[in-house]
């Protein structure tokens, strides 16, 4: 122990002061922000949005895009999807797929315009842009032409049509960028368990195969051997396939040791009922979806789709009895997942309702040529799709 000199200032022990009114205590105490309680929390394994909710949200936006060809509404849908992806995407590899879907959508628009230039359009038009040499075709090919007159009305119709398809692809890309595919497959019902396991294993092996290709190409480059050409591809592909086969055999042996693939005994009437409900429900879903996408089938499309979904769910529920397994940390449908899924369903329902009382606001004609206008209420309906950007948990930032 060291003695303290008389008159020297008292030494501090490093412990915080017990007084509650000191400035140091006030500075160290965290300030409570009431507004922070209303903000979305940081994403974790316990509060993450269910991947199925992201897909329902994206499918709702896609359904809304299928009901209109107004380029302003389609552009607003793309903006809504892009904002949500930018606000809630993670640093995972699948989150980078959104840019690829945007490029695919632009490519689809370009292909649609090119087909209209080469093959023509059934839309009559009086504003000729240019004329291509027309290729004569035999009599059995009537109704088809190659080349000829290209009109502004036909090009505008092709642009609207291609933009609608591109918006559908971008909405699907948003779901791919936000939903964890492995968690989505783990959430499949028991009847689809085998298919889910196969896809998960394939997705797990794909990065390993890419890493093997990169490693073998680097090794050949260091040895001074060519990395391009058919011979190089064969010499690289055989070791990659051999390694993939060895990994698959090892994984199959480990899965068999853990009891994968074992099923329970189910009575024959239950199996027959499961098959009827599942197939009948899927047919109902296809018929209902066609009715929703077709302009004249909106009346029967929704009831048939609802009946098909219920029958499919009942069939999958019965089919899950043959699986003897438990789930480790299953994903839960929390309040935020319901809000995310409900926002997409609300956008689709509002656009379907708009098509019943104001179809001219959603479907634009090209004859005569008129500038597109932005309808107020359908545009406000699409803004409901922005809800996930505010209620979904914030992904953790990448550590420097």
Coordinates of C-alpha atoms in Angstrom, one line a residue, residues 136-144:
X136 CA -43.0 -12.9 -99.0
X137 CA -44.5 -15.9 -97.2
X138 CA -46.5 -18.9 -98.6
X139 CA -50.3 -19.0 -98.4
X140 CA -50.3 -21.4 -95.4
X141 CA -48.6 -18.7 -93.3
X142 CA -51.4 -16.1 -93.7
X143 CA -51.6 -13.7 -90.8
X144 CA -47.9 -13.8 -90.3

